[in-house]
Amino acid sequence: METLISRHWHAIPAADVGRFLDSDLDIGLDQFEVRRRQEHFGLNIITPKKRKNLLLLFLQQFHQPLVYILIAAALVTLIMQEWVESSFIIGVILINAVISFLQESKAVAAIEALAQSMETETTVIRSGKQERVNAAVLIPGDIVLLQSGDKVPADVRLIEVRTLRVDESTLTGESVPVDKQSDALESGLPLADRINMAYASTLVTNGRATGIVTATGDKTEVGRISQLISSATELQTPLTRKIGQFSRYLLVVILILAALTFFVGLWRGEPLIDMFLAAVALAVGAIPEGMPAAITIMLAMGVSRMAKRQAIIRKLPAVETLGSTTVICSDKTGTLTRNEMTVQKIYTPQGSFAVDGSGYSPSGKITPIEAKDSATDSLAMRECLICGVLCNDSRLLHQEDRWEINGDPTEAALIAAAAKAGIDADRLRADYPRKDEIPFDSDRQYMATLHLNPDTGQRYVYLKGAVETVIERCTSALSINGESLDLDHSSVSSAAADLAAEGLRVLAFAKSKPLQSDQEIDQVHDRKDLIFLGLQAMMDPPRDNSHQAVAICHQAGIKVKMITGDHALTAETIAKQIGIVDQSEEDHRTVFQGREMTAMNDEELIEVAQNAAVFARVSPEQKLRLVEALQEKSNVVAMTGDGVNDAPALRKANIGVAMGDKGTEVAKEAADMVLLDDNFATIVAAVEEGRSVFDNLIKFIVWTLPTNLGEGLVILAAVFAGVTLPILPIQILWINMSTAVLLGLMLAFEPRESDIMERAPRDPTLPMLTGEMIFRIFFVGFLMLVGGFGLFEWAELRGVEIDRARTIAVNVFIFIEIFYLFNSRSLSNSVFRIGLFTNPWAFAGVAVMIVLQILYTYLPQANRIFQSAPIGWFDWLKILLFASLVFVLVEFEKGLRRRRTRKKS
């Protein structure tokens, strides 16, 4: 029963809430009861998430199939006292483990950020006395006092309210502060509609209230979000999942081939030790030792490039995941929109006006829509703007090249609109000082202020509020020239309805005739002779680049869906403006609300999630459920957001994208990527970069695997032929590690291909390598077998000593990789078509690799370590001719494929 009631405090009268919680609403709890409840409920803090043990995290880096083989190879070589080989293998294992550990040890701190968001002081009534206490010691049943500027310290059922407004945007997505009241509401309302509740971590922007604490710590709404973050499992990225699958397949193949090598050798009568060495050589050769480190470094380089484009990556695999994204689920407030209310239209009985510009900046113009007069000549419109400034408690401040507000966003929008007509708010307020006021109240639905005109000595009341509340007190309106006209109430109501239908928030403005000496502001409530000045319609406008960004996403085959806690009409309006909803789309519903989603079973929600574009009045649990529904259809989901309410879905999504400027710390810590400029358009740049990184990763894999295949085949061929091994394990490690770093990594600098954002997203269910790529790997691997084994045997037949013959074989592999590197700069186009010199890093890597290979061949110290030996110019000629032949054959194979593709199209 207690749990049920705790979820429906908004539906219970305030007096009954006090009775259920055994608390006196006037004097609060006594000190004895406070201590007893503190022992029972504990502190009002979010329970920190237990972090992973760093030692276990490091040991987990060795829990990979390919690492098992390397460890086994290291143990075998140690037993055989092959100290150099074992040292190199152990070094490779440790390098890969350290790189992975350093990335994964950046632990997620979302729960700690949530706890910090609740650290504050508050005023509480205990034993009939007011006192300031740390919010951490609050308990259910405490009576708290809230006022403007306070951070709400716990979940509170409001008892008495005076013009209270609370900014809940970080919790619900509501773009404007919510007017609160204390009456009981119907049960089952979504969080954003529980206007008699104030929730922990939200901010009081106006007024004051008394309330009773209903939940603390983990039991608050923000605490439940913390639990959702903890329970939302992080999915493997497409890259890590595919590399895991590839590693398992490769493990099986390597074990079979190594066992085959060992037993065939024994069957042929070869010594046991030699066959152990051959099996180890094959295993070491077939494993792409440099691939894990190279992939990590390539992703890190992608991180660096994204940072230059205002996107900070917190988790490396997110770089590649962005390139795989099929759906972007975006929060509205602060992500697609500016989170800055802006007046967009002004209505007067004599004409309507459009207001351009966005945000709180006073730059912009006011132009007539239908009226024949100009904006600056309309006294009615100007009076409407003046009323918006005088009947206003907020301020606009210019700080560090940006406009900030002190107060309510709606009132700040009114000041910015007036500034666009040349009205200086500070000067106007000084010229017409306020003498009295009636604060806004949710029951009255208006605010009124009394001002003195020093020049005439006359006093006027200015009024702003809900349309119906204001116009019922008006009998006249102003003409263009300021003359009095009869007011057509139906026309005003119709205009207000039209503006509201556009998703705009509409406020009405009026002023009194000069007050008599015995009249005061309180009498305005009963007056019916006010002068109607006009309507101002506003909204949180889309960001400047949102429409273009959405269009590019659609061009790239990426669906964009809006998931918000805001009202359905507002969300749909923004979605239409920026192209998320096609205005000609009539064949199916595109907008759904949280209440409707609650009634859906999983199958229905999965279908709706695929087809709908806008989800409004959505709770944190529903956001999470939507992400899961999209993932059920094998979508790779990117979730953007900036509020506390976004954090669970950010963590559950394949990639979470938080706003860095206006986003909460909770959202940032739960995300994989943070946008420094809070610009949705930056996501497009990040997706483009992600696709480029994946392209280059595939190029690297297609470039490196033929070497591993060729090395394995050479060992296998030698055992089957009963001849000496052409390459030793330590030489294989030299080939794999040096070329991966100096040659393969140069592909990370490969420029993006021109059509990268015109391709459809990669199907996440398809394997990492296509049939064409697999063919090329085997084709080049076979050529390496022919070149390496063939030139080695040729040298042997000529009576060349074994170390020199092996040096020839090693150089064959190295120089084929050098030439094949240029083939791999594009998997389909000719290297000459993309530009031979467009990647200068490739030439730099090749130059360094050649220098090292000369040292490997001729330096005595290298000869001792690697068992190499100097070779002659004729040997070099054969090596270079065969490597050149491989380059020509691969380019010829790519040309055949291009011609076949053109014929099909």
Tab-separated table of N, CA, C and O in Angstrom, residues 8 37 53 101 131 161 178 182 226 263 377 391 422 427 442 531 573-574 604 650 698 872 880:
chain	number	residue	atom	x	y	z
A	8	HIS	N	1.471	7.944	-6.221
A	8	HIS	CA	0.285	8.736	-6.578
A	8	HIS	C	0.013	9.838	-5.564
A	8	HIS	O	-1.135	10.127	-5.253
A	37	ARG	N	13.298	8.639	11.938
A	37	ARG	CA	13.122	8.466	10.487
A	37	ARG	C	14.450	8.507	9.740
A	37	ARG	O	14.607	7.830	8.717
A	53	ASN	N	36.584	-3.303	-10.010
A	53	ASN	CA	37.931	-3.434	-9.495
A	53	ASN	C	38.914	-3.306	-10.658
A	53	ASN	O	38.789	-3.984	-11.671
A	101	PHE	N	43.103	-1.538	-21.529
A	101	PHE	CA	42.806	-1.221	-20.128
A	101	PHE	C	42.699	0.281	-19.920
A	101	PHE	O	41.793	0.767	-19.227
A	131	GLU	N	14.329	26.319	9.990
A	131	GLU	CA	15.782	26.203	10.089
A	131	GLU	C	16.353	25.787	8.741
A	131	GLU	O	15.686	25.121	7.944
A	161	VAL	N	0.746	27.255	-2.262
A	161	VAL	CA	1.504	27.747	-3.410
A	161	VAL	C	1.187	29.210	-3.637
A	161	VAL	O	0.019	29.617	-3.602
A	178	VAL	N	7.058	25.470	-15.248
A	178	VAL	CA	5.697	24.970	-15.058
A	178	VAL	C	5.036	25.712	-13.894
A	178	VAL	O	5.630	25.841	-12.819
A	182	SER	N	-1.732	23.474	-5.721
A	182	SER	CA	-1.725	22.509	-4.612
A	182	SER	C	-2.917	21.554	-4.602
A	182	SER	O	-2.972	20.653	-3.774
A	226	SER	N	18.411	7.141	-11.630
A	226	SER	CA	19.709	6.562	-11.297
A	226	SER	C	19.674	5.047	-11.404
A	226	SER	O	20.596	4.420	-11.939
A	263	PHE	N	50.630	-32.626	-36.394
A	263	PHE	CA	50.463	-34.066	-36.585
A	263	PHE	C	50.968	-34.535	-37.960
A	263	PHE	O	51.487	-35.646	-38.100
A	377	ASP	N	5.753	52.001	-37.015
A	377	ASP	CA	4.693	53.020	-36.993
A	377	ASP	C	3.455	52.557	-36.244
A	377	ASP	O	2.553	53.362	-36.007
A	391	CYS	N	5.534	44.703	-17.438
A	391	CYS	CA	4.877	43.656	-16.641
A	391	CYS	C	5.770	42.412	-16.684
A	391	CYS	O	5.416	41.384	-17.248
A	422	GLY	N	13.590	48.415	-30.888
A	422	GLY	CA	14.329	49.564	-30.383
A	422	GLY	C	13.962	49.986	-28.977
A	422	GLY	O	14.309	51.096	-28.552
A	427	ARG	N	16.029	51.293	-19.653
A	427	ARG	CA	15.631	52.703	-19.731
A	427	ARG	C	14.119	52.857	-19.556
A	427	ARG	O	13.649	53.770	-18.871
A	442	SER	N	-1.503	30.905	-10.605
A	442	SER	CA	-2.108	29.933	-11.507
A	442	SER	C	-3.625	29.980	-11.452
A	442	SER	O	-4.292	29.561	-12.402
A	531	ILE	N	-7.848	48.142	-21.876
A	531	ILE	CA	-7.565	48.313	-23.307
A	531	ILE	C	-6.711	47.138	-23.770
A	531	ILE	O	-5.601	46.930	-23.261
A	573	THR	N	4.999	20.538	-34.204
A	573	THR	CA	5.303	21.771	-34.937
A	573	THR	C	6.794	21.876	-35.237
A	573	THR	O	7.197	22.163	-36.375
A	574	ILE	N	7.611	21.651	-34.207
A	574	ILE	CA	9.061	21.705	-34.410
A	574	ILE	C	9.488	20.624	-35.405
A	574	ILE	O	10.314	20.861	-36.295
A	604	GLU	N	3.220	-4.076	-30.290
A	604	GLU	CA	2.633	-2.838	-30.809
A	604	GLU	C	3.637	-1.697	-30.757
A	604	GLU	O	3.751	-0.900	-31.705
A	650	LEU	N	20.265	7.284	-22.822
A	650	LEU	CA	21.600	7.535	-23.363
A	650	LEU	C	22.513	6.341	-23.105
A	650	LEU	O	23.310	5.944	-23.957
A	698	ILE	N	38.140	-1.042	-42.161
A	698	ILE	CA	37.963	-2.168	-43.085
A	698	ILE	C	39.137	-2.245	-44.048
A	698	ILE	O	39.646	-3.335	-44.369
A	872	GLY	N	71.932	-9.727	-51.574
A	872	GLY	CA	72.508	-8.988	-52.695
A	872	GLY	C	71.467	-8.224	-53.506
A	872	GLY	O	70.257	-8.374	-53.312
A	880	LEU	N	61.398	-6.828	-55.443
A	880	LEU	CA	60.649	-5.655	-55.918
A	880	LEU	C	59.800	-5.994	-57.143
A	880	LEU	O	58.669	-5.492	-57.281
